Structure formats: C-alpha cells, structure tokens
C-alpha cells in the first residue's frame, strides 16, 4: 500500500510517504528559531513534495494522520489539512494515535522493553500510553502530572523504555521510577513519518468527519473567562 | 460560470458558500451559539473544536446546495484574519488543502473586507462610494469605501466592540447569549430614557468606546440590587440599547458630515438590531442618503461575503500559498486607501 503519513501532535511537522513499507520520502521540520511550531507554514508544502516524489496523488491509496494527543492547534492544522485532501481527492483516510507512532519507533530498537511514549502536555502534565514491544496497547492514552505517571511506572513488572518530548521533560521523574530514557539527541524522541504510515496501514479507515483529535482535556473555558480577553472576529 | 468556494471560520460560525460573481449559489452557516451560551461569550478553544467537527460537512453542504463540485470551483477563498487564531487555522488549513489538491488558486480574504463586500452581492449590489458601519461581537468600525478592492478605516473602537457591550450588558442583566437579540427583546416594553448612561461622545473623532458604558451598568445593577434590577430590566435594557445605538448613529452622522458619502451600509451582527436600523434609516432620510441594508444572513458572519470580497482580491497561484498562515490581529489598516 502507498500511504501518506502526517503528524502534527508535537512541535515537529512530520510528513512522509511509504510504499509497501519502504520509505519513499520522509521529512521532519523542526520548530522555528523562536521555538514555535511551524505546522501552518510547512506541513502542506512537505505533503506536496512527498506526494510528488511518490508519483502524484493518483498513487496515494491512504492518508494516515496523527490524531494526538498533543498540541490542540497543531493537531487541528494537521487534521484539517489531511481531511481536506482526503475530501478533495476522495482518498481514504485513517486516524493514527501519535503515541502509538512514537511507540513504534521506541520498540524498533529491539530492546524488548515495553514502550512508554510521553508527549509534553504543557501546564506541567504529560500525555502518555504504554505498549508491549509487539505494539499491543497496555495503557490507553491518558493525561497526568509527572508524579502520577511515575507512580504508574513504578508499579510495572518490567522497566519501560520511555521517549518523546514529554519523556525528556520529565526524565528525572521517569528514571527515578525505573524507566529508561535515552539521551535527548536520540531520534527515538521524535515522531517519524514511517511509523505514522506503519501504524496507519493497520488502522481502520474512517470518513473525514470522523477524524477528530484525541484531546484528553476539556476546553479550558473557566480559565479563559477569568482572563476575560477581548474576542476578535465575529 | 465561474464559481468560487469560500470558507469562513474566524469566530464562532462555521461557514461555507459558493458564489458566482455577485450571485450567491449557496450560503451555509453552522452556528455554535448554543455551545457558547453557557459561557456568555465565545470561548476560543470551544469554537476551534466545533469548527473542526463541522468544516468538511459544511463545505460539502455548500457545494451540494450549489449543485457544484470542488473541481468546478475556479478558486478557493478563505478568511485569513483577523479573528481567533485557532479558529481561523481550521478554515485556512482546509481551504489550502482543498485548493492544493486540485492545483487551484487560493484567495486569502480579510474578514473586515468581507463585511464590506457583503454589499456587493445580489440582490441590489451597492456601488462605492459609501460609508459602512461594521459592528459585531468582535469589531466596531467605520469604513470609508471608495472602491471594491479596499476600504479606509475612519474610526474604530478603542476598547470593547459594540456586540461585546451587548453581550456583557445581557450577562449583567441576567439575559441570554448572544446579548444583542436578548437585550432587544427585553427592551421592547422599556423606556429608553429611564436611565442615563454615558454615551462617550467625548471620544475623539470617529472612534468608539463602550467600556465606560459597561462600567456604568455594573454600578447601576449593584446600586439597584437584584430585585429592583429584575423589576426594571425592561427600562435598563432599553436605556442601555439606546446608549449603544446613540453612539453608533452619532459617529455615523459625524462621518457623513466630514466625508460627503452618498450612501450608508450596515454590517456585522449588531446591524441586525432593529433600533440601530430604524435610527440609521432616520438619519439617511433626514440628510437624503441612500441606506443599504443587506439581509441579516449577510450581516452576521457568513462565507458568501468572503466569496464576494475574493472577487476583488488578487488570487494566489499554486504553490505560492502552501505556507500561508492566519493572522489574529487587525491588519486591515494597511489596506487603507
Ligand atoms: Zn465578523
């Protein structure tokens, strides 16, 4: 199968095409010099270049799109882009858990340890899930403060291999709880398009409308109202 | 036929339309008002989530109603700003994706230009020059329109928007959301002269200010206490509404005197307010100006007005728009003539 994979759950813009499991093109665009994600500026251009290298839209059989959990705005950019392309080109689309894609990379090293992908959830919390090394989900994605996450890790029989921007952020807590956290420069910490495609190949297709972010948090209306900001638009 | 597909997601309505020149082939609006009602205002994260839920279905409905397919569209028009950034990005990312999928041009539209351009749509399109008062929950400004491509901002609010004043007033008076229609209903049996609210005439030139009015209502409600506020709600609503429309109409009058405009147009959600419509009509009759009132469905946010503005905006060819981003703040002054 020829898949276009897209993920925007983290600060990286991740895009790639695989054909029969082989990478045709893979791109990852880091945040700008100011540290802010550039999904809106770079995602669609990388998609167009990747699809072109694969031989054009007619060759794309499925779009696999990361649905988080992660940055709400980032996810909405990636998902609305993927959904628009799917709708316009009438290409089947499938949702991919961004933590599952990260876990795929974590287990790829062959350590045999359970994979603990952790994405920074801001506000001092982490998005996390746990997978067996063969990809079977042990913990469904959840959001928790690092203490609670560490508590769950401590109770595991086998020490997990943790990775992701959240694993780096909360490395001290995770290591103290028994997890292994590779050094920051290890690419294991970033979502890779090949893993989005691989998870997407096994996923169930959906209609564009059914593809929604995995928010794991209600909209923070109270906090917003307290700030009582002016609302532009309308 | 050269239809344009247009998307608008700058605030709390998910909108898509197909227009062909000045003709509206479809104009679909999915309002989220009920979801924002309990907060008494638009919560950006709630709005963004709803846009993403609805956008593809709203686009499909607009195409369907127009009897068109995406492939038929000459170009895709979309609101690039100003507005809520997270909300704008849903529409912009969708529009970019749909345009790129068919190698079509993208036309990024300024939301305020859209409100002005609602007047260029059928039936009975209005030709510039005219003066356009745009008042909604997010913006309040006087635009001088001398050509279809652009407008000049003659005055704008220095604090709250007029619609925001209605929303806040309605919340203080225990009325519903959105505040404009709620206050208008409550004001029906009230005396607009019962209470004296500041009208902020001292604001320089053609700028607007509504925060003093809101503060004044806060004190009134506090002084009256809950029971008297309830008992005098009709009078409070009528007087509050009168203070808002007084300021809007006074600035319109001032602008007309200064600029020799042959016509006045109203846009934005507050343009649906009956008292504002009546009093603007009175002003136009008095000085012999033409009054242009578009249907209320074209006053409130909609995508047909974005498609209308797109006709007078340069299209961006594929692939030059792939990296386009939304903008949150008001950038319209750069297009001032
Ligand atoms: Zn508006």
Short mmCIF file of C-alpha atoms in Angstrom, two decimals, chain B:
data_model
loop_
_atom_site.label_atom_id
_atom_site.label_comp_id
_atom_site.label_asym_id
_atom_site.label_seq_id
_atom_site.Cartn_x
_atom_site.Cartn_y
_atom_site.Cartn_z
CA UNK B 1 -19.95 30.14 -14.91
CA UNK B 2 -17.01 30.83 -12.67
CA UNK B 3 -17.94 29.77 -9.17
CA UNK B 4 -15.83 30.39 -6.10
CA UNK B 5 -15.92 28.22 -3.00
CA UNK B 6 -15.49 30.34 0.14
CA UNK B 7 -14.79 29.35 3.77
CA UNK B 8 -15.10 31.48 6.90
CA UNK B 9 -14.16 30.30 10.42
CA UNK B 10 -12.84 33.44 12.12
CA UNK B 11 -15.11 33.34 15.17
CA UNK B 12 -17.92 31.02 16.24
CA UNK B 13 -19.77 30.26 12.99
CA UNK B 14 -18.57 27.57 10.59
CA UNK B 15 -19.42 28.92 7.14
CA UNK B 16 -19.04 27.84 3.51
CA UNK B 17 -20.58 29.31 0.39
CA UNK B 18 -20.45 29.12 -3.38
CA UNK B 19 -20.76 32.40 -5.24
CA UNK B 20 -20.70 33.15 -8.95
CA UNK B 21 -19.84 36.80 -9.42
CA UNK B 22 -22.37 38.74 -7.32
CA UNK B 23 -24.75 35.76 -7.25
CA UNK B 24 -25.00 33.54 -4.18
CA UNK B 25 -25.40 29.89 -5.19
CA UNK B 26 -25.29 28.64 -1.60
CA UNK B 27 -24.52 30.11 1.81
CA UNK B 28 -24.28 27.59 4.64
CA UNK B 29 -23.74 28.71 8.25
CA UNK B 30 -23.49 26.32 11.17
CA UNK B 31 -23.88 28.44 14.27
CA UNK B 32 -22.30 27.40 17.55
CA UNK B 33 -24.19 29.99 19.61
CA UNK B 34 -25.84 27.33 21.77
CA UNK B 35 -22.44 25.98 22.82
CA UNK B 36 -21.17 29.40 23.85
CA UNK B 37 -24.39 30.41 25.56
CA UNK B 38 -23.44 28.93 28.92
CA UNK B 39 -20.17 30.86 28.98
CA UNK B 40 -21.83 34.14 27.94
CA UNK B 41 -19.22 34.60 25.23
CA UNK B 42 -17.16 32.83 22.62
CA UNK B 43 -14.54 30.56 24.17
CA UNK B 44 -11.78 30.19 21.56
CA UNK B 45 -10.95 26.54 22.28
CA UNK B 46 -14.64 25.57 22.16
CA UNK B 47 -15.04 27.44 18.86
CA UNK B 48 -11.97 25.80 17.31
CA UNK B 49 -13.14 22.31 18.26
CA UNK B 50 -16.54 22.88 16.72
CA UNK B 51 -15.06 24.27 13.51
CA UNK B 52 -13.01 21.11 13.08
CA UNK B 53 -16.05 18.92 13.71
CA UNK B 54 -18.18 20.76 11.18
CA UNK B 55 -15.94 22.14 8.45
CA UNK B 56 -15.98 19.25 5.95
CA UNK B 57 -19.73 18.72 6.27
CA UNK B 58 -20.43 22.44 5.87
CA UNK B 59 -18.27 22.59 2.73
CA UNK B 60 -19.98 19.50 1.33
CA UNK B 61 -23.41 21.05 2.03
CA UNK B 62 -22.45 24.33 0.33
CA UNK B 63 -21.20 22.52 -2.79
CA UNK B 64 -24.23 20.26 -2.80
CA UNK B 65 -26.71 23.12 -2.50
CA UNK B 66 -24.95 24.98 -5.33
CA UNK B 67 -25.02 21.86 -7.49
CA UNK B 68 -21.25 22.14 -7.83
CA UNK B 69 -18.21 20.01 -7.11
CA UNK B 70 -14.86 21.14 -5.82
CA UNK B 71 -13.44 20.54 -9.28
CA UNK B 72 -15.90 23.12 -10.71
CA UNK B 73 -14.59 25.91 -8.49
CA UNK B 74 -12.32 28.47 -10.13
CA UNK B 75 -10.59 29.16 -6.82
CA UNK B 76 -10.98 28.69 -3.07
CA UNK B 77 -11.46 31.82 -0.98
CA UNK B 78 -10.88 31.83 2.77
CA UNK B 79 -10.74 34.24 5.69
CA UNK B 80 -7.09 34.65 6.68
CA UNK B 81 -7.81 37.09 9.55
CA UNK B 82 -8.43 38.93 11.74
CA UNK B 83 -10.11 36.62 14.22
CA UNK B 84 -9.43 33.84 16.71
CA UNK B 85 -6.18 32.25 15.53
CA UNK B 86 -7.12 28.66 16.36
CA UNK B 87 -10.49 29.06 14.66
CA UNK B 88 -9.02 30.73 11.57
CA UNK B 89 -6.44 27.95 11.17
CA UNK B 90 -9.14 25.29 10.74
CA UNK B 91 -10.69 27.13 7.79
CA UNK B 92 -7.36 28.19 6.32
CA UNK B 93 -5.77 24.72 6.55
CA UNK B 94 -8.89 23.18 5.00
CA UNK B 95 -9.01 25.73 2.18
CA UNK B 96 -5.30 25.37 1.45
CA UNK B 97 -5.64 21.59 1.33
CA UNK B 98 -8.67 21.68 -0.96
CA UNK B 99 -7.03 24.21 -3.28
CA UNK B 100 -3.73 22.32 -3.41
CA UNK B 101 -5.48 19.01 -4.08
CA UNK B 102 -6.72 20.43 -7.39
CA UNK B 103 -3.86 22.89 -8.06
CA UNK B 104 -6.37 25.74 -7.82
CA UNK B 105 -5.61 29.30 -6.77
CA UNK B 106 -6.28 30.37 -3.18
CA UNK B 107 -7.75 33.78 -2.38
CA UNK B 108 -6.93 34.89 1.18
CA UNK B 109 -9.54 37.38 2.33
CA UNK B 110 -9.56 39.95 5.11
CA UNK B 111 -12.62 39.32 7.28
CA UNK B 112 -13.50 43.02 7.51
CA UNK B 113 -13.25 43.39 3.74
CA UNK B 114 -15.77 40.54 3.69
CA UNK B 115 -18.26 42.55 5.77
CA UNK B 116 -17.81 45.50 3.38
CA UNK B 117 -18.17 43.23 0.35
CA UNK B 118 -21.49 41.78 1.60
CA UNK B 119 -22.89 44.95 0.00
CA UNK B 120 -21.60 43.94 -3.46
CA UNK B 121 -23.80 40.83 -3.53
CA UNK B 122 -27.15 40.44 -5.23
CA UNK B 123 -29.91 41.41 -4.91
CA UNK B 124 -29.30 45.09 -5.46
CA UNK B 125 -25.50 45.38 -5.19
CA UNK B 126 -24.24 48.70 -3.84
CA UNK B 127 -21.59 50.60 -5.81
CA UNK B 128 -18.90 52.59 -3.97
CA UNK B 129 -18.53 55.21 -2.67
CA UNK B 130 -20.34 54.55 0.58
CA UNK B 131 -19.84 54.61 4.31
CA UNK B 132 -20.01 51.23 6.02
CA UNK B 133 -20.57 50.75 9.76
CA UNK B 134 -19.43 47.27 10.80
CA UNK B 135 -20.47 46.36 14.33
CA UNK B 136 -20.31 42.87 15.84
CA UNK B 137 -19.09 40.97 18.86
CA UNK B 138 -15.52 41.30 17.63
CA UNK B 139 -15.28 44.59 15.78
CA UNK B 140 -16.76 48.03 15.58
CA UNK B 141 -15.51 50.29 12.87
CA UNK B 142 -16.48 52.86 10.32
CA UNK B 143 -15.15 52.09 6.86
CA UNK B 144 -14.97 54.56 4.01
CA UNK B 145 -15.41 52.54 0.82
CA UNK B 146 -14.28 54.26 -2.38
CA UNK B 147 -13.57 51.15 -4.46
CA UNK B 148 -14.41 47.47 -4.23
CA UNK B 149 -10.85 46.31 -3.63
CA UNK B 150 -10.20 48.20 -0.43
CA UNK B 151 -11.58 50.37 2.33
CA UNK B 152 -10.30 53.01 4.67
CA UNK B 153 -10.81 52.76 8.42
CA UNK B 154 -12.22 56.11 9.51
CA UNK B 155 -12.81 55.11 13.11
CA UNK B 156 -12.79 52.01 15.30
CA UNK B 157 -13.38 51.04 18.89
CA UNK B 158 -10.69 51.86 21.40
CA UNK B 159 -11.89 49.16 23.83
CA UNK B 160 -14.90 46.82 23.61
CA UNK B 161 -16.81 46.07 20.42
CA UNK B 162 -20.49 47.05 20.28
CA UNK B 163 -21.62 43.44 20.22
CA UNK B 164 -19.37 42.70 23.16
CA UNK B 165 -21.06 45.55 25.06
CA UNK B 166 -24.42 43.93 24.32
CA UNK B 167 -23.09 40.53 25.49
CA UNK B 168 -21.67 41.93 28.73
CA UNK B 169 -24.79 44.01 29.34
CA UNK B 170 -27.01 40.99 28.82
CA UNK B 171 -24.92 38.97 31.26
CA UNK B 172 -25.22 41.72 33.91
CA UNK B 173 -28.98 41.87 33.38
CA UNK B 174 -29.38 38.11 33.58
CA UNK B 175 -30.39 37.82 29.93
CA UNK B 176 -29.19 35.22 27.45
CA UNK B 177 -26.42 35.00 24.87
CA UNK B 178 -25.93 36.43 22.30
CA UNK B 179 -26.69 39.67 24.10
CA UNK B 180 -27.89 41.81 21.20
CA UNK B 181 -31.13 39.94 20.45
CA UNK B 182 -31.70 39.29 24.18
CA UNK B 183 -31.44 42.98 25.09
CA UNK B 184 -33.54 44.00 22.09
CA UNK B 185 -36.31 41.64 23.24
CA UNK B 186 -36.12 42.78 26.86
CA UNK B 187 -36.10 46.44 25.72
CA UNK B 188 -39.37 46.17 23.83
CA UNK B 189 -41.53 47.23 26.80
CA UNK B 190 -38.90 49.51 28.33
CA UNK B 191 -38.38 53.25 28.41
CA UNK B 192 -35.08 54.19 26.74
CA UNK B 193 -34.98 57.43 28.74
CA UNK B 194 -35.49 55.78 32.14
CA UNK B 195 -31.77 55.59 32.86
CA UNK B 196 -28.96 57.89 31.88
CA UNK B 197 -25.93 56.06 30.55
CA UNK B 198 -22.76 57.76 29.30
CA UNK B 199 -22.61 57.94 25.52
CA UNK B 200 -18.85 58.55 25.25
CA UNK B 201 -19.23 61.42 22.80
CA UNK B 202 -16.01 62.90 24.05
CA UNK B 203 -14.06 60.16 22.26
CA UNK B 204 -12.02 61.90 19.65
CA UNK B 205 -13.11 61.91 16.04
CA UNK B 206 -14.85 58.81 14.80
CA UNK B 207 -13.54 56.27 17.29
CA UNK B 208 -15.90 54.33 19.53
CA UNK B 209 -15.73 53.40 23.21
CA UNK B 210 -18.08 51.10 25.09
CA UNK B 211 -16.20 50.14 28.25
CA UNK B 212 -17.45 53.17 30.23
CA UNK B 213 -20.99 52.22 29.36
CA UNK B 214 -20.47 48.72 30.66
CA UNK B 215 -18.93 50.01 33.89
CA UNK B 216 -21.85 52.35 34.34
CA UNK B 217 -24.27 49.43 34.01
CA UNK B 218 -22.22 47.46 36.56
CA UNK B 219 -22.75 50.27 39.09
CA UNK B 220 -26.45 50.66 38.27
CA UNK B 221 -27.10 46.96 38.75
CA UNK B 222 -25.14 46.99 42.01
CA UNK B 223 -26.97 50.05 43.34
CA UNK B 224 -30.38 48.70 42.39
CA UNK B 225 -29.83 45.26 43.85
CA UNK B 226 -31.14 42.02 42.34
CA UNK B 227 -34.84 42.65 42.95
CA UNK B 228 -35.02 46.16 41.50
CA UNK B 229 -32.76 45.16 38.61
CA UNK B 230 -35.19 42.39 37.80
CA UNK B 231 -38.19 44.71 38.14
CA UNK B 232 -36.62 47.39 35.94
CA UNK B 233 -34.96 45.07 33.45
CA UNK B 234 -37.01 46.37 30.52
CA UNK B 235 -36.09 50.00 31.26
CA UNK B 236 -32.44 49.13 31.88
CA UNK B 237 -32.29 47.16 28.62
CA UNK B 238 -33.97 49.93 26.63
CA UNK B 239 -31.71 52.62 28.07
CA UNK B 240 -28.57 50.53 27.58
CA UNK B 241 -29.51 49.73 24.00
CA UNK B 242 -30.26 53.41 23.40
CA UNK B 243 -26.80 54.40 24.67
CA UNK B 244 -25.11 51.97 22.26
CA UNK B 245 -27.14 52.99 19.22
CA UNK B 246 -26.78 56.69 20.18
CA UNK B 247 -23.04 56.40 19.93
CA UNK B 248 -23.10 54.43 16.68
CA UNK B 249 -25.53 56.82 14.99
CA UNK B 250 -23.75 59.91 16.30
CA UNK B 251 -20.46 58.75 14.81
CA UNK B 252 -22.21 57.91 11.55
CA UNK B 253 -23.65 61.43 11.46
CA UNK B 254 -20.23 62.91 12.17
CA UNK B 255 -18.61 60.82 9.42
CA UNK B 256 -21.27 61.75 6.89
CA UNK B 257 -20.72 65.45 7.58
CA UNK B 258 -16.97 65.08 7.16
CA UNK B 259 -16.90 62.99 4.04
CA UNK B 260 -19.80 63.60 1.64
CA UNK B 261 -20.85 59.99 1.34
CA UNK B 262 -23.91 59.32 -0.81
CA UNK B 263 -24.88 56.07 0.95
CA UNK B 264 -24.62 54.26 4.28
CA UNK B 265 -24.40 50.49 4.69
CA UNK B 266 -24.61 48.48 7.90
CA UNK B 267 -22.80 45.19 8.52
CA UNK B 268 -21.89 42.82 11.35
CA UNK B 269 -24.20 41.08 13.80
CA UNK B 270 -25.19 44.32 15.56
CA UNK B 271 -26.62 45.54 12.22
CA UNK B 272 -29.47 43.13 12.93
CA UNK B 273 -30.52 45.36 15.84
CA UNK B 274 -33.90 46.91 14.97
CA UNK B 275 -33.29 50.17 16.83
CA UNK B 276 -29.96 50.70 15.05
CA UNK B 277 -31.63 50.00 11.70
CA UNK B 278 -34.51 52.40 12.42
CA UNK B 279 -32.32 55.20 13.66
CA UNK B 280 -29.87 54.86 10.76
CA UNK B 281 -32.84 54.97 8.39
CA UNK B 282 -33.97 58.16 10.16
CA UNK B 283 -30.53 59.68 9.69
CA UNK B 284 -30.49 58.77 5.99
CA UNK B 285 -33.99 60.17 5.42
CA UNK B 286 -33.04 63.37 7.23
CA UNK B 287 -29.98 64.11 5.07
CA UNK B 288 -31.15 62.42 1.91
CA UNK B 289 -28.72 59.49 1.78
CA UNK B 290 -29.30 56.03 0.43
CA UNK B 291 -29.47 53.34 3.11
CA UNK B 292 -28.27 49.86 2.18
CA UNK B 293 -29.36 47.07 4.49
CA UNK B 294 -28.26 43.62 3.38
CA UNK B 295 -30.33 40.67 4.65
CA UNK B 296 -29.46 39.72 8.23
CA UNK B 297 -27.96 36.45 6.96
CA UNK B 298 -25.32 38.59 5.20
CA UNK B 299 -24.79 40.91 8.21
CA UNK B 300 -23.70 38.18 10.58
CA UNK B 301 -20.59 36.19 9.69
CA UNK B 302 -21.02 34.15 6.52
CA UNK B 303 -18.87 32.84 3.68
CA UNK B 304 -20.78 34.48 0.81
CA UNK B 305 -19.33 37.83 1.87
CA UNK B 306 -15.85 36.26 1.81
CA UNK B 307 -16.54 35.00 -1.71
CA UNK B 308 -17.70 38.50 -2.62
CA UNK B 309 -14.52 40.12 -1.29
CA UNK B 310 -12.49 37.44 -3.08
CA UNK B 311 -13.70 38.80 -6.43
CA UNK B 312 -11.78 41.96 -5.64
CA UNK B 313 -8.69 40.33 -4.11
CA UNK B 314 -5.67 39.02 -6.03
CA UNK B 315 -5.68 35.22 -6.27
CA UNK B 316 -2.50 33.40 -5.24
CA UNK B 317 -1.47 30.72 -7.72
CA UNK B 318 -0.47 27.18 -6.67
CA UNK B 319 2.00 26.56 -4.99
CA UNK B 320 2.68 30.05 -3.64
CA UNK B 321 0.12 29.77 -0.81
CA UNK B 322 1.22 26.44 0.66
CA UNK B 323 3.00 28.21 3.53
CA UNK B 324 0.28 30.75 4.30
CA UNK B 325 -0.52 31.38 7.95
CA UNK B 326 -3.50 33.04 9.61
CA UNK B 327 -3.31 36.40 11.33
CA UNK B 328 -5.17 37.17 14.53
CA UNK B 329 -4.97 40.91 14.83
CA UNK B 330 -6.44 43.63 12.73
CA UNK B 331 -4.21 44.19 9.74
CA UNK B 332 -6.83 45.96 7.67
CA UNK B 333 -5.43 49.40 8.20
CA UNK B 334 -2.60 48.52 5.81
CA UNK B 335 -5.16 48.32 3.06
CA UNK B 336 -6.47 51.78 3.82
CA UNK B 337 -6.81 53.71 0.59
#
